Amino acid sequence: MSHDFAPELGDQHLRLSGLRFAANLGILEHEKRAPQPIQVDAELNLGAQPLRPRDDDITHVLDYRKVRQIIIDECTAEHVNLLESLIGKLCQRLLGLHGVQGVRVTITKLEIFDDCAVAIRMEAGRW
């Protein structure tokens, strides 16, 4: 754990995996004409958190519905040529969320080649 021992705290990570949708991404002609299917996996380091929230109210924790929507919005906002540009933009946006100390994001282009998918992973912030 990254904090002094406190029996009421634990390091918390939020993970979204297998999020699939279409994004305007790529430099190939067919990629510029139509959105491409991608998969996004994201892990957010929320640092030391109470083992139990102070109450059972969603407003007192990071709402993962909001995180999911941010990922979709950032990846579909505009056409981006490079996967490296998109993943950097997404990491910056997620790091800007209140309480997020670090992010690990993988974006996979599912259909760029007939024989394989291509993925890039970026880690930013504190782990």
PDB file of C-alpha atoms in Angstrom:
ATOM      1  CA  MET A   1       0.000   0.000   0.000  1.00  0.00           C
ATOM      2  CA  SER A   2       1.167   3.510  -0.723  1.00  0.00           C
ATOM      3  CA  HIS A   3       0.068   4.968   2.639  1.00  0.00           C
ATOM      4  CA  ASP A   4       0.922   4.403   6.281  1.00  0.00           C
ATOM      5  CA  PHE A   5      -0.858   1.424   7.770  1.00  0.00           C
ATOM      6  CA  ALA A   6      -4.438   2.341   8.556  1.00  0.00           C
ATOM      7  CA  PRO A   7      -6.821  -0.564   9.167  1.00  0.00           C
ATOM      8  CA  GLU A   8      -9.784   1.455   7.877  1.00  0.00           C
ATOM      9  CA  LEU A   9      -8.179   2.220   4.481  1.00  0.00           C
ATOM     10  CA  GLY A  10      -7.331   0.228   1.376  1.00  0.00           C
ATOM     11  CA  ASP A  11      -5.840   1.071  -2.014  1.00  0.00           C
ATOM     12  CA  GLN A  12      -8.692   1.174  -4.509  1.00  0.00           C
ATOM     13  CA  HIS A  13      -8.560   0.730  -8.280  1.00  0.00           C
ATOM     14  CA  LEU A  14     -11.476   1.049 -10.684  1.00  0.00           C
ATOM     15  CA  ARG A  15     -11.240  -1.109 -13.805  1.00  0.00           C
ATOM     16  CA  LEU A  16     -13.423  -1.039 -16.909  1.00  0.00           C
ATOM     17  CA  SER A  17     -12.636  -3.846 -19.317  1.00  0.00           C
ATOM     18  CA  GLY A  18     -13.867  -4.862 -22.719  1.00  0.00           C
ATOM     19  CA  LEU A  19     -15.640  -1.589 -23.558  1.00  0.00           C
ATOM     20  CA  ARG A  20     -16.314  -1.856 -27.316  1.00  0.00           C
ATOM     21  CA  PHE A  21     -17.569   0.814 -29.694  1.00  0.00           C
ATOM     22  CA  ALA A  22     -16.636   2.467 -32.994  1.00  0.00           C
ATOM     23  CA  ALA A  23     -14.214   5.403 -33.174  1.00  0.00           C
ATOM     24  CA  ASN A  24     -12.999   7.658 -35.980  1.00  0.00           C
ATOM     25  CA  LEU A  25      -9.392   6.564 -35.854  1.00  0.00           C
ATOM     26  CA  GLY A  26      -6.645   5.805 -38.330  1.00  0.00           C
ATOM     27  CA  ILE A  27      -4.625   6.896 -41.335  1.00  0.00           C
ATOM     28  CA  LEU A  28      -5.729   4.302 -43.878  1.00  0.00           C
ATOM     29  CA  GLU A  29      -8.336   5.386 -46.430  1.00  0.00           C
ATOM     30  CA  HIS A  30     -10.978   2.926 -45.216  1.00  0.00           C
ATOM     31  CA  GLU A  31     -10.366   4.137 -41.637  1.00  0.00           C
ATOM     32  CA  LYS A  32     -10.988   7.730 -42.690  1.00  0.00           C
ATOM     33  CA  ARG A  33     -14.268   6.811 -44.407  1.00  0.00           C
ATOM     34  CA  ALA A  34     -15.946   4.989 -41.540  1.00  0.00           C
ATOM     35  CA  PRO A  35     -15.525   4.488 -37.802  1.00  0.00           C
ATOM     36  CA  GLN A  36     -13.406   1.537 -36.699  1.00  0.00           C
ATOM     37  CA  PRO A  37     -14.266  -0.918 -33.916  1.00  0.00           C
ATOM     38  CA  ILE A  38     -12.063  -0.505 -30.866  1.00  0.00           C
ATOM     39  CA  GLN A  39     -11.890  -1.923 -27.384  1.00  0.00           C
ATOM     40  CA  VAL A  40     -10.841   0.139 -24.383  1.00  0.00           C
ATOM     41  CA  ASP A  41      -9.635  -1.230 -21.073  1.00  0.00           C
ATOM     42  CA  ALA A  42      -8.951   1.300 -18.331  1.00  0.00           C
ATOM     43  CA  GLU A  43      -7.763   1.101 -14.754  1.00  0.00           C
ATOM     44  CA  LEU A  44      -7.858   4.104 -12.450  1.00  0.00           C
ATOM     45  CA  ASN A  45      -5.808   4.323  -9.259  1.00  0.00           C
ATOM     46  CA  LEU A  46      -7.995   5.984  -6.645  1.00  0.00           C
ATOM     47  CA  GLY A  47      -5.400   5.662  -3.891  1.00  0.00           C
ATOM     48  CA  ALA A  48      -6.268   5.138  -0.251  1.00  0.00           C
ATOM     49  CA  GLN A  49     -10.007   4.867   0.266  1.00  0.00           C
ATOM     50  CA  PRO A  50     -12.142   3.908   3.253  1.00  0.00           C
ATOM     51  CA  LEU A  51     -12.837   0.184   3.351  1.00  0.00           C
ATOM     52  CA  ARG A  52     -16.479   1.208   3.447  1.00  0.00           C
ATOM     53  CA  PRO A  53     -17.854   4.486   2.038  1.00  0.00           C
ATOM     54  CA  ARG A  54     -19.248   6.845   4.665  1.00  0.00           C
ATOM     55  CA  ASP A  55     -22.705   5.940   3.375  1.00  0.00           C
ATOM     56  CA  ASP A  56     -24.268   4.059   0.487  1.00  0.00           C
ATOM     57  CA  ASP A  57     -24.605   7.145  -1.746  1.00  0.00           C
ATOM     58  CA  ILE A  58     -23.136   7.175  -5.276  1.00  0.00           C
ATOM     59  CA  THR A  59     -22.228  10.855  -4.937  1.00  0.00           C
ATOM     60  CA  HIS A  60     -19.518   9.956  -2.411  1.00  0.00           C
ATOM     61  CA  VAL A  61     -17.565   7.642  -4.743  1.00  0.00           C
ATOM     62  CA  LEU A  62     -16.292   7.795  -8.340  1.00  0.00           C
ATOM     63  CA  ASP A  63     -19.301   6.938 -10.511  1.00  0.00           C
ATOM     64  CA  TYR A  64     -18.078   4.397 -13.069  1.00  0.00           C
ATOM     65  CA  ARG A  65     -20.971   5.259 -15.393  1.00  0.00           C
ATOM     66  CA  LYS A  66     -19.374   8.686 -15.730  1.00  0.00           C
ATOM     67  CA  VAL A  67     -15.949   7.138 -16.406  1.00  0.00           C
ATOM     68  CA  ARG A  68     -17.447   4.902 -19.113  1.00  0.00           C
ATOM     69  CA  GLN A  69     -19.132   7.868 -20.799  1.00  0.00           C
ATOM     70  CA  ILE A  70     -15.943   9.960 -20.695  1.00  0.00           C
ATOM     71  CA  ILE A  71     -14.062   7.159 -22.453  1.00  0.00           C
ATOM     72  CA  ILE A  72     -16.685   6.915 -25.192  1.00  0.00           C
ATOM     73  CA  ASP A  73     -16.952  10.695 -25.597  1.00  0.00           C
ATOM     74  CA  GLU A  74     -13.181  11.252 -25.797  1.00  0.00           C
ATOM     75  CA  CYS A  75     -12.727   8.454 -28.336  1.00  0.00           C
ATOM     76  CA  THR A  76     -15.593   9.549 -30.584  1.00  0.00           C
ATOM     77  CA  ALA A  77     -15.358  13.355 -30.397  1.00  0.00           C
ATOM     78  CA  GLU A  78     -13.352  13.755 -33.614  1.00  0.00           C
ATOM     79  CA  HIS A  79     -11.252  11.834 -36.116  1.00  0.00           C
ATOM     80  CA  VAL A  80      -7.762  11.104 -34.808  1.00  0.00           C
ATOM     81  CA  ASN A  81      -5.015   9.749 -37.050  1.00  0.00           C
ATOM     82  CA  LEU A  82      -2.816   8.082 -34.450  1.00  0.00           C
ATOM     83  CA  LEU A  83      -3.686   5.644 -31.724  1.00  0.00           C
ATOM     84  CA  GLU A  84      -0.882   7.272 -29.721  1.00  0.00           C
ATOM     85  CA  SER A  85      -2.641  10.647 -29.910  1.00  0.00           C
ATOM     86  CA  LEU A  86      -5.975   9.191 -28.831  1.00  0.00           C
ATOM     87  CA  ILE A  87      -4.624   7.266 -25.866  1.00  0.00           C
ATOM     88  CA  GLY A  88      -2.681  10.295 -24.609  1.00  0.00           C
ATOM     89  CA  LYS A  89      -5.773  12.491 -24.828  1.00  0.00           C
ATOM     90  CA  LEU A  90      -7.842   9.890 -22.980  1.00  0.00           C
ATOM     91  CA  CYS A  91      -5.246   9.452 -20.222  1.00  0.00           C
ATOM     92  CA  GLN A  92      -5.119  13.216 -19.643  1.00  0.00           C
ATOM     93  CA  ARG A  93      -8.908  13.408 -19.401  1.00  0.00           C
ATOM     94  CA  LEU A  94      -9.144  10.523 -16.932  1.00  0.00           C
ATOM     95  CA  LEU A  95      -6.311  11.923 -14.806  1.00  0.00           C
ATOM     96  CA  GLY A  96      -8.349  15.121 -14.513  1.00  0.00           C
ATOM     97  CA  LEU A  97     -11.137  13.360 -12.629  1.00  0.00           C
ATOM     98  CA  HIS A  98     -11.369  14.193  -8.939  1.00  0.00           C
ATOM     99  CA  GLY A  99      -9.461  11.682  -6.838  1.00  0.00           C
ATOM    100  CA  VAL A 100      -7.780   9.836  -9.717  1.00  0.00           C
ATOM    101  CA  GLN A 101      -4.060   9.433  -9.038  1.00  0.00           C
ATOM    102  CA  GLY A 102      -3.059   7.252 -11.970  1.00  0.00           C
ATOM    103  CA  VAL A 103      -4.445   5.629 -15.096  1.00  0.00           C
ATOM    104  CA  ARG A 104      -3.592   2.614 -17.203  1.00  0.00           C
ATOM    105  CA  VAL A 105      -5.362   2.534 -20.540  1.00  0.00           C
ATOM    106  CA  THR A 106      -5.223   0.040 -23.396  1.00  0.00           C
ATOM    107  CA  ILE A 107      -6.907   0.773 -26.717  1.00  0.00           C
ATOM    108  CA  THR A 108      -7.182  -2.087 -29.186  1.00  0.00           C
ATOM    109  CA  LYS A 109      -7.998  -1.640 -32.868  1.00  0.00           C
ATOM    110  CA  LEU A 110      -9.938  -4.829 -33.469  1.00  0.00           C
ATOM    111  CA  GLU A 111     -10.116  -5.006 -37.255  1.00  0.00           C
ATOM    112  CA  ILE A 112      -7.114  -3.135 -38.651  1.00  0.00           C
ATOM    113  CA  PHE A 113      -5.608  -6.350 -40.111  1.00  0.00           C
ATOM    114  CA  ASP A 114      -7.201  -9.633 -41.135  1.00  0.00           C
ATOM    115  CA  ASP A 115      -4.806 -11.668 -39.022  1.00  0.00           C
ATOM    116  CA  CYS A 116      -4.415  -9.650 -35.792  1.00  0.00           C
ATOM    117  CA  ALA A 117      -5.592  -6.810 -33.611  1.00  0.00           C
ATOM    118  CA  VAL A 118      -3.276  -3.938 -32.638  1.00  0.00           C
ATOM    119  CA  ALA A 119      -3.208  -2.461 -29.153  1.00  0.00           C
ATOM    120  CA  ILE A 120      -1.314   0.268 -27.377  1.00  0.00           C
ATOM    121  CA  ARG A 121      -1.111   0.729 -23.625  1.00  0.00           C
ATOM    122  CA  MET A 122      -0.230   3.865 -21.698  1.00  0.00           C
ATOM    123  CA  GLU A 123       0.290   4.377 -17.986  1.00  0.00           C
ATOM    124  CA  ALA A 124       0.310   7.836 -16.432  1.00  0.00           C
ATOM    125  CA  GLY A 125       0.163   9.324 -12.975  1.00  0.00           C
ATOM    126  CA  ARG A 126       0.980   7.575  -9.708  1.00  0.00           C
ATOM    127  CA  TRP A 127       1.016   3.827  -9.219  1.00  0.00           C
TER     128      TRP A 127
END
